[in-house]
Tab-separated table of C-alpha atoms in Angstrom:
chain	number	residue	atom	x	y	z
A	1	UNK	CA	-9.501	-29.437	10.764
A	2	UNK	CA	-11.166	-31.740	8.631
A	3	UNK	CA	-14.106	-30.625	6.005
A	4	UNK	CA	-16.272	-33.169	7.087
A	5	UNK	CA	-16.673	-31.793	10.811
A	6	UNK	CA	-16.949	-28.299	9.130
A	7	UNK	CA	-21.048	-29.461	8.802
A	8	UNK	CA	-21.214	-30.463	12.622
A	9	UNK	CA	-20.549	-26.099	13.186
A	10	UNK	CA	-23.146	-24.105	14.812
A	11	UNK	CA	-22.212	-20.417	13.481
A	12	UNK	CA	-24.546	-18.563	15.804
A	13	UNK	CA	-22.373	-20.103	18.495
A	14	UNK	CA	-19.140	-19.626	16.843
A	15	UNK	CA	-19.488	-16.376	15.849
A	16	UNK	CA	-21.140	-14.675	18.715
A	17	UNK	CA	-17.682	-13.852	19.953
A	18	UNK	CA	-16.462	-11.750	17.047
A	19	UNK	CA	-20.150	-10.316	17.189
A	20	UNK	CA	-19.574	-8.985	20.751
A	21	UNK	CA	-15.971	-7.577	20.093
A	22	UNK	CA	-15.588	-3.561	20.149
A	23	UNK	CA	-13.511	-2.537	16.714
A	24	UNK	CA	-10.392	-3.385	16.598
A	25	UNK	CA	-10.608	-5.979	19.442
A	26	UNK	CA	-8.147	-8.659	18.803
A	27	UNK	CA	-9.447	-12.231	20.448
A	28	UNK	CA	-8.055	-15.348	21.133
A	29	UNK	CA	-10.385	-18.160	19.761
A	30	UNK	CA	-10.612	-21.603	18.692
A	31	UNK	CA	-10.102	-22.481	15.030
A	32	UNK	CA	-13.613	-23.409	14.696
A	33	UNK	CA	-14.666	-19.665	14.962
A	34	UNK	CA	-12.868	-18.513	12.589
A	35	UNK	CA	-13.689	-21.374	10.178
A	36	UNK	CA	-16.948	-21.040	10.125
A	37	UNK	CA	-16.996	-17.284	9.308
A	38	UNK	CA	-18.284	-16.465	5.645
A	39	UNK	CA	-16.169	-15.694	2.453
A	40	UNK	CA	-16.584	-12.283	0.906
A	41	UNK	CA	-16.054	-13.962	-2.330
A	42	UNK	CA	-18.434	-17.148	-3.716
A	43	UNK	CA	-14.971	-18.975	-5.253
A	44	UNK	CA	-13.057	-20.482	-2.917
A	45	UNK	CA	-9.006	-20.062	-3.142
A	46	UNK	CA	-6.629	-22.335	-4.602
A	47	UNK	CA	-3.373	-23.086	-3.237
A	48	UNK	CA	-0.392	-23.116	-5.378
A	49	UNK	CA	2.120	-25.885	-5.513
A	50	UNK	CA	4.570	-23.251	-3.331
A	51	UNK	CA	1.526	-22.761	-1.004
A	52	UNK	CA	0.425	-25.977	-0.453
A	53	UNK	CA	4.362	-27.154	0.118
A	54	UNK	CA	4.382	-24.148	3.254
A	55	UNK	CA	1.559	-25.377	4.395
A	56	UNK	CA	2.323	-29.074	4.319
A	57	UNK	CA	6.095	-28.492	5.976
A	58	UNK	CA	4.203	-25.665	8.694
A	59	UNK	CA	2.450	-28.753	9.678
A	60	UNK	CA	5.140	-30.777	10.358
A	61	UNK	CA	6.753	-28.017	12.380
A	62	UNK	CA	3.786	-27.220	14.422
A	63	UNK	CA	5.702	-26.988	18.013
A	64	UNK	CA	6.970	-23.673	16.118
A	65	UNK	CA	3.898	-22.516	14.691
A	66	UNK	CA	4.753	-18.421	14.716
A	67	UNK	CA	2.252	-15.365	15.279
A	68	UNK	CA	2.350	-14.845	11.312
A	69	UNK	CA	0.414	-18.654	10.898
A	70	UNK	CA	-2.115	-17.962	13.946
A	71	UNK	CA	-2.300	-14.025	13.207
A	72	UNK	CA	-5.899	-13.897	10.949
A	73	UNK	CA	-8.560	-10.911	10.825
A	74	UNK	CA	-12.627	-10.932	10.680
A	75	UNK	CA	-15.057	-8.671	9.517
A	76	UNK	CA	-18.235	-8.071	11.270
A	77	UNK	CA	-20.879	-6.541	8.691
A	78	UNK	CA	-24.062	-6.827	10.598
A	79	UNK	CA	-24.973	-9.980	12.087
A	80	UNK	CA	-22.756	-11.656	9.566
A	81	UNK	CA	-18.947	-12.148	9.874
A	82	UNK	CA	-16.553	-12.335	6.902
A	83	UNK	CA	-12.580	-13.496	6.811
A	84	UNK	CA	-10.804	-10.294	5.612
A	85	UNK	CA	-7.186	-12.343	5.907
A	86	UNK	CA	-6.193	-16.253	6.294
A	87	UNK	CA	-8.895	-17.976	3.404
A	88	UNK	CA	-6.204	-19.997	2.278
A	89	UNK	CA	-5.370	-20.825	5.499
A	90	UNK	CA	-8.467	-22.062	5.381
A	91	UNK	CA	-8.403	-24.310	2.560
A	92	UNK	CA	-5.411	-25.587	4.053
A	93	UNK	CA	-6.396	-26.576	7.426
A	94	UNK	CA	-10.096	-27.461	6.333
A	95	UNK	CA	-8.632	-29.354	2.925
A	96	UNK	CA	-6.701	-31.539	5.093
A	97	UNK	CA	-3.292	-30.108	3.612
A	98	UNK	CA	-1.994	-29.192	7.560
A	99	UNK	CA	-3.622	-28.485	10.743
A	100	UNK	CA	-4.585	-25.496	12.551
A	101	UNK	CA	-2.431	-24.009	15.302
A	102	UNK	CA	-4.465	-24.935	18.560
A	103	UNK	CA	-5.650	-20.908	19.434
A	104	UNK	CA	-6.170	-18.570	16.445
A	105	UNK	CA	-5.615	-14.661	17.383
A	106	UNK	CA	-7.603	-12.943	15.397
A	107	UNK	CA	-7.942	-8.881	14.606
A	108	UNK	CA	-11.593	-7.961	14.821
A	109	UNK	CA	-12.829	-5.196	12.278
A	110	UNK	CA	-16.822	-3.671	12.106
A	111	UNK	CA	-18.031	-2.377	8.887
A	112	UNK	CA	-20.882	-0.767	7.964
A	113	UNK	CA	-21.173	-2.088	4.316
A	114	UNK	CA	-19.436	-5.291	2.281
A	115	UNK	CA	-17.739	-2.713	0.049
A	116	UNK	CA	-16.053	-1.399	3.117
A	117	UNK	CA	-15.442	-4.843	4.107
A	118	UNK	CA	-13.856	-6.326	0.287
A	119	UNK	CA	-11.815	-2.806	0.902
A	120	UNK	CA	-10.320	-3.970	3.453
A	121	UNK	CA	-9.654	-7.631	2.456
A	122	UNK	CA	-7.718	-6.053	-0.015
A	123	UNK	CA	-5.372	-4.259	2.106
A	124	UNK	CA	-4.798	-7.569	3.911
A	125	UNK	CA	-4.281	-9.200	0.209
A	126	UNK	CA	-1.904	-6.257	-0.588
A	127	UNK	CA	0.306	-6.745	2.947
A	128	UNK	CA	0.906	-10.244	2.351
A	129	UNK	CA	1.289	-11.543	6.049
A	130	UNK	CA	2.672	-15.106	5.236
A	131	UNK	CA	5.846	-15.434	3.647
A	132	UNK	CA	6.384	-18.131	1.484
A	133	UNK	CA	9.813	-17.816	0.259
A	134	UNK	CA	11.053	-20.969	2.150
A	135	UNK	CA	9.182	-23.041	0.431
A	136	UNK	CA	10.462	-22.192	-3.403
A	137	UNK	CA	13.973	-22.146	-1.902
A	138	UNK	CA	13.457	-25.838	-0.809
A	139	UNK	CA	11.500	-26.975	-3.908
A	140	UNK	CA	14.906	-25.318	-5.986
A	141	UNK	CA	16.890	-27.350	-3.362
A	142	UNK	CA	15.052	-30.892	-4.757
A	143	UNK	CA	15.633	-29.679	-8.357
A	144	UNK	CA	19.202	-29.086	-8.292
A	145	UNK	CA	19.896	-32.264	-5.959
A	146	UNK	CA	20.747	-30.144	-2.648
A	147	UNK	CA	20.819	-32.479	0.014
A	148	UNK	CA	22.009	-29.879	2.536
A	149	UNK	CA	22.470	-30.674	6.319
A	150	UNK	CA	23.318	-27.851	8.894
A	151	UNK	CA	19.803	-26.266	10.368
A	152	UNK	CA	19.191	-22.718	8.691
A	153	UNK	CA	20.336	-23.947	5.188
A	154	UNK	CA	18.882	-27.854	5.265
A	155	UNK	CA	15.380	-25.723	6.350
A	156	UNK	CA	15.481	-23.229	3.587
A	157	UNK	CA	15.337	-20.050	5.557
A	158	UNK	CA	17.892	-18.290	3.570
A	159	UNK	CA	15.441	-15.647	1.615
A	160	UNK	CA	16.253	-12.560	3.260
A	161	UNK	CA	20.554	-13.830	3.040
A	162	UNK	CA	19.738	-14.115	-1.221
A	163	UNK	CA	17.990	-10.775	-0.686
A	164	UNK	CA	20.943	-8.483	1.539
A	165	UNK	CA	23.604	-10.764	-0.962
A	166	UNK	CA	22.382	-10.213	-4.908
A	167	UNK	CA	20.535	-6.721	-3.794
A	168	UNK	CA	22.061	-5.375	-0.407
A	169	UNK	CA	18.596	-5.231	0.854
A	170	UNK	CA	15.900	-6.638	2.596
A	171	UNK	CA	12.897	-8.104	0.605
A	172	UNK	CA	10.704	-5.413	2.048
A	173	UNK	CA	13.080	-2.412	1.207
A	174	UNK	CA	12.667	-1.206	-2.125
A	175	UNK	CA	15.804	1.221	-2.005
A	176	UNK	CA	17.766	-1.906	-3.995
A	177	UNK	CA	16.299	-0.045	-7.512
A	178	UNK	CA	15.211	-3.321	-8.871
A	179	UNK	CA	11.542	-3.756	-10.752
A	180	UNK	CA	10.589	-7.253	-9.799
A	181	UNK	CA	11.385	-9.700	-7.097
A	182	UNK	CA	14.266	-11.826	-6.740
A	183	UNK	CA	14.236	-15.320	-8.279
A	184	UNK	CA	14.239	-17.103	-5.404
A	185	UNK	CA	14.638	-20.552	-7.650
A	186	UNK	CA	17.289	-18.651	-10.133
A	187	UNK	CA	19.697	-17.411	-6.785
A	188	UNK	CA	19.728	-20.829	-5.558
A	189	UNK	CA	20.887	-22.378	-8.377
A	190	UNK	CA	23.454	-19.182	-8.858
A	191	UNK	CA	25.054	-19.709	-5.654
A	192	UNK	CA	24.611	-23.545	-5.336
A	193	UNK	CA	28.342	-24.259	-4.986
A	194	UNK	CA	28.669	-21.389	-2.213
A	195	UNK	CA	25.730	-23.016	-0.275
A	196	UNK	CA	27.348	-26.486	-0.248
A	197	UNK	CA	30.363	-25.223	1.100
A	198	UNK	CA	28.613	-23.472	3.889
A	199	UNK	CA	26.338	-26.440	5.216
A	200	UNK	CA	30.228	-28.475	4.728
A	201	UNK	CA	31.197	-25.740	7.639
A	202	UNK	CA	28.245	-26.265	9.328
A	203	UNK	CA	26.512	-23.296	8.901
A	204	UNK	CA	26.015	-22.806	12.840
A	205	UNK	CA	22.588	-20.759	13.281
A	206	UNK	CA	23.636	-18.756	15.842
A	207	UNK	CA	26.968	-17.206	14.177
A	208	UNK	CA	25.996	-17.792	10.870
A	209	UNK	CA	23.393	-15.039	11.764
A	210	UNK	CA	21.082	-13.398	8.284
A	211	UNK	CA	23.964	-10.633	7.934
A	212	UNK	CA	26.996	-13.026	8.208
A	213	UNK	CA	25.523	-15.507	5.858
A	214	UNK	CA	25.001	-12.863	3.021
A	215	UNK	CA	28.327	-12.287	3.604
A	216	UNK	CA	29.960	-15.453	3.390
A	217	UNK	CA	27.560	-15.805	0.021
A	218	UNK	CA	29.647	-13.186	-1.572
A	219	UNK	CA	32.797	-13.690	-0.056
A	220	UNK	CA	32.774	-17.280	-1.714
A	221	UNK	CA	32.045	-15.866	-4.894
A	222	UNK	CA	34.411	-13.301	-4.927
A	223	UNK	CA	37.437	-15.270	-4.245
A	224	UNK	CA	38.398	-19.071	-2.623
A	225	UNK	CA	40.949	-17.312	-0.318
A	226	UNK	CA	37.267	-16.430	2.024
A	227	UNK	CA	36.642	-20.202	2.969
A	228	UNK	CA	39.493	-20.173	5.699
A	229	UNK	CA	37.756	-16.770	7.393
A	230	UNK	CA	34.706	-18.323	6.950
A	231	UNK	CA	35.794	-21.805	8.762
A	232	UNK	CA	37.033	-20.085	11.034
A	233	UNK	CA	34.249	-17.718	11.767
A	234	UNK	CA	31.975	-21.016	12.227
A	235	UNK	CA	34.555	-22.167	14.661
A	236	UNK	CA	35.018	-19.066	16.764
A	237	UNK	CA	38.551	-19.341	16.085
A	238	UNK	CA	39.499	-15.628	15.690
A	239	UNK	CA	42.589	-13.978	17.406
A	240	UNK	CA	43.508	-11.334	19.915
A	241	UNK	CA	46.786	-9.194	19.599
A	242	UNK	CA	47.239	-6.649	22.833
A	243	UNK	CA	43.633	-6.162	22.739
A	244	UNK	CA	42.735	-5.884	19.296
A	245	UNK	CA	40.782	-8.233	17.021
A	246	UNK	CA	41.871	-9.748	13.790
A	247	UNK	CA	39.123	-9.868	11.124
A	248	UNK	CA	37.381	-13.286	12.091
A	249	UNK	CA	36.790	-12.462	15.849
A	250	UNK	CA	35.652	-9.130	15.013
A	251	UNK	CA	32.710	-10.473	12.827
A	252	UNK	CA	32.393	-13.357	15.804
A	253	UNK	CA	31.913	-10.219	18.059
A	254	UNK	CA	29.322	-8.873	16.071
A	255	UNK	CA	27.652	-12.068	15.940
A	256	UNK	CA	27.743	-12.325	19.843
A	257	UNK	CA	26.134	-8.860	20.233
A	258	UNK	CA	23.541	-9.935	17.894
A	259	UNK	CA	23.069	-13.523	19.792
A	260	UNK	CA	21.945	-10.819	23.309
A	261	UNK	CA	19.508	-9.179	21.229
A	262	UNK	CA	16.083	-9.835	21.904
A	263	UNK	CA	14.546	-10.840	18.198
A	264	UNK	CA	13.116	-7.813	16.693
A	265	UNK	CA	16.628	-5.885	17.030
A	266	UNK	CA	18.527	-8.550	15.598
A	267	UNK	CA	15.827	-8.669	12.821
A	268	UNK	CA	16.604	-4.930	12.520
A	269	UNK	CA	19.958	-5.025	12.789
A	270	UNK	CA	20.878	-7.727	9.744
A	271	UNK	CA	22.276	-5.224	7.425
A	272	UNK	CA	23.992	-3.695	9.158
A	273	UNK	CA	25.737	-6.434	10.126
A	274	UNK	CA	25.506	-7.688	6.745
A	275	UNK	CA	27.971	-4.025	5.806
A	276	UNK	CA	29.910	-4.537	9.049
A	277	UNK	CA	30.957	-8.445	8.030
A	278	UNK	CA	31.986	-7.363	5.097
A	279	UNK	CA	34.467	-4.880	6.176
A	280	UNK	CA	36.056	-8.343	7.945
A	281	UNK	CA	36.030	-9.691	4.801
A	282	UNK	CA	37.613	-6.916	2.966
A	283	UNK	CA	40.479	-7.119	5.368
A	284	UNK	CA	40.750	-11.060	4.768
A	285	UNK	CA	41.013	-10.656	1.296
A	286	UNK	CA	43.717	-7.985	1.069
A	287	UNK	CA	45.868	-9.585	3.803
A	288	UNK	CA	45.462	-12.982	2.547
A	289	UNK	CA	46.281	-11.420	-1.340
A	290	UNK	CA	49.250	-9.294	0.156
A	291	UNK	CA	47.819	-6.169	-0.992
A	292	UNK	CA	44.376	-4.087	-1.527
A	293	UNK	CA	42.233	-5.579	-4.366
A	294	UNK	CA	39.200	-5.340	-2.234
A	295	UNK	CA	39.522	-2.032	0.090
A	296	UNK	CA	37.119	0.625	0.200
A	297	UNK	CA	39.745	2.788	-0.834
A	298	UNK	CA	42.973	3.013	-2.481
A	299	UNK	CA	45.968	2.024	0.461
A	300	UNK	CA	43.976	1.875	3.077
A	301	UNK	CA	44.944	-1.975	4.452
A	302	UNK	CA	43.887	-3.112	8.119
A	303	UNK	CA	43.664	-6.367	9.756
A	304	UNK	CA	43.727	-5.495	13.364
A	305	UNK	CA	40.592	-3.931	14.754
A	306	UNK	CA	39.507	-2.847	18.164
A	307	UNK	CA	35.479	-2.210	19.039
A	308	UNK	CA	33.250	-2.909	16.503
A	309	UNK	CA	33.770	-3.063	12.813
A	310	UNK	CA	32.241	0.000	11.265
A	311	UNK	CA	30.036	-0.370	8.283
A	312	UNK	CA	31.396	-0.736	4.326
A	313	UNK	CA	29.725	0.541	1.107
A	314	UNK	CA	28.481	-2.954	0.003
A	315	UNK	CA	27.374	-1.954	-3.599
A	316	UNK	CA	30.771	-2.361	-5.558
A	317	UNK	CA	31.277	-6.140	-3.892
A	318	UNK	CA	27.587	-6.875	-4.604
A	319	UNK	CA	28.186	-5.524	-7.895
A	320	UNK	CA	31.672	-7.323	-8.584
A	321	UNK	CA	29.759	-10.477	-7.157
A	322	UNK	CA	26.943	-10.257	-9.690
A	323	UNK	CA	29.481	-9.653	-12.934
A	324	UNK	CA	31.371	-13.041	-11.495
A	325	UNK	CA	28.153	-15.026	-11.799
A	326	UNK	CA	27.259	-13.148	-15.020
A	327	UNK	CA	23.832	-11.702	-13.563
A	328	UNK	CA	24.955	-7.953	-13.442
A	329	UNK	CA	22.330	-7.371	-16.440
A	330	UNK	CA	19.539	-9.683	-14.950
A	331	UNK	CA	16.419	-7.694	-13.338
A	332	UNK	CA	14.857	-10.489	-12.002
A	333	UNK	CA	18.553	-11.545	-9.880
């Protein structure tokens, strides 16, 4: 919304529904409500270059405007009514930057003070709802000349994939043992070559699946003999033998499964498959190199599987594929 019609806003009639919610109500309302609620601080927020590039690109995607865009919170301290989450949402909807969503849902809280209130804005500060990891991976993508085509890579939404490949983690798991976040910026650029053979693939979203993608990150590091498996994998074209599975339709399997998920499982279930695809991998590598180099143990060798691949330590092929790119020493990678 414009900040010119912001003036035209009657808060008394704006506001009156947060007013009349019970604690902890959540409400549907029109962006205008929530605009005109107060700011518990006098300066308003800035929006970074990152920021503002989210914002702008949200915009342009607004048939897929998620709940974590239209998700904001209130505070009710009185008669008055404070944002405790989405001020720079603000500035970017009101600043002209992108528009609203068309309903805002937003989590009603009532305080008795504005210390209890700037308490809990900075829980909301400290949880970080929106996510904006997609757009420093595209902003790296215009700095190193990445004019990539196939849908998950071309849109940036590769984040977690850098995360589960350089740390065997998610971003929100801290069990990776590293001190600061990845370089978002400094993995693109380290796997550059890896992504461009990918989108050349085609990169299909719905095989090339969080897990899988980490995995064909590192198996292109690790050694060229992975692009076949990996064409293959974006082609479907595994093999049967008496009813077991070579290594490519095994990971397509798991990639099926994971395609009849509903969307918070296969959130849930991306490392896994991450470790799982990686076993396929394994036994790619030491077939197509006639021996073990990659096996999770001394002489153990397989290429036929049947049922689901089981799960493989992934730390000493994340680790190998950090000493290839010479990172193994970098905290911030």
């Amino acid at each position: 919304m414009p900040q010119k019609n912001l003036a035209d806003l009657d808060p008394d009639d704006h506001l009156a529904v947060f007013r009349n919610a019970s604690d902890g109500d959540v409400v549907t309302v029109a962006p205008a409500a929530f605009l005109a609620c107060a700011r518990l601080t006098k300066s308003i927020p800035t929006l970074t270059p990152e920021e503002e590039a989210y914002w702008r690109d949200n915009s342009r995607r607004q048939r897929h405007v998620g709940r974590q865009v239209s998700s904001v919170a209130c505070a009710v301290v009185g008669e008055a009514v404070y944002m405790l989450d989405g001020s720079k949402r603000a500035v970017a909807w009101t600043g002209g930057v992108a528009s609203p969503p068309d309903a805002l849902i937003v989590a009603v809280h009532h305080c008795e003070t504005l210390k209890e209130a700037r308490a809990l804005h900075r829980k909301y500060r400290e949880k970080g709802d929106i996510d904006y990891s997609r757009a420093q991976i595209l902003s790296a993508y215009d700095k190193l000349g990445l004019n990539l085509s196939s849908t998950r890579l071309k849109h940036g939404e590769i984040a977690q994939a850098l995360y589960l490949a350089f740390r065997g983690s998610y971003i929100s798991d801290k069990k990776h043992g590293f001190d600061a976040p990845l370089n978002l910026g400094a993995a693109v650029e380290c796997v550059a070559a890896e992504l461009q053979f990918l989108d050349s693939i085609g990169c299909p979203t719905r095989v090339f699946f969080t897990g899988v993608l980490a995995m064909g990150l590192i198996g292109v590091g690790l050694d060229d003999a992975a692009k076949p498996f990996l064409e293959k994998i974006a082609k479907k074209a595994g093999n049967k033998r008496d009813g077991y599975m070579d290594p490519v339709d095994a990971v397509v399997f798991l990639t099926t499964m994971c395609e009849m998920m509903d969307r918070s499982r296969s959130i849930q279930f991306q490392p896994e498959l991450f470790k799982r695809s990686l076993r396929g991998l394994v036994a790619w590598l030491d077939h197509e190199n006639d021996g073990v180099r990659y096996g999770p143990q001394a002489g153990e060798s397989r290429y036929w599987f049947k049922g689901k691949l089981r799960e493989i330590d992934a730390a000493p092929l994340i680790a190998d594929f950090r000493a290839r790119k010479g990172i193994a020493g970098r905290r911030d990678l």
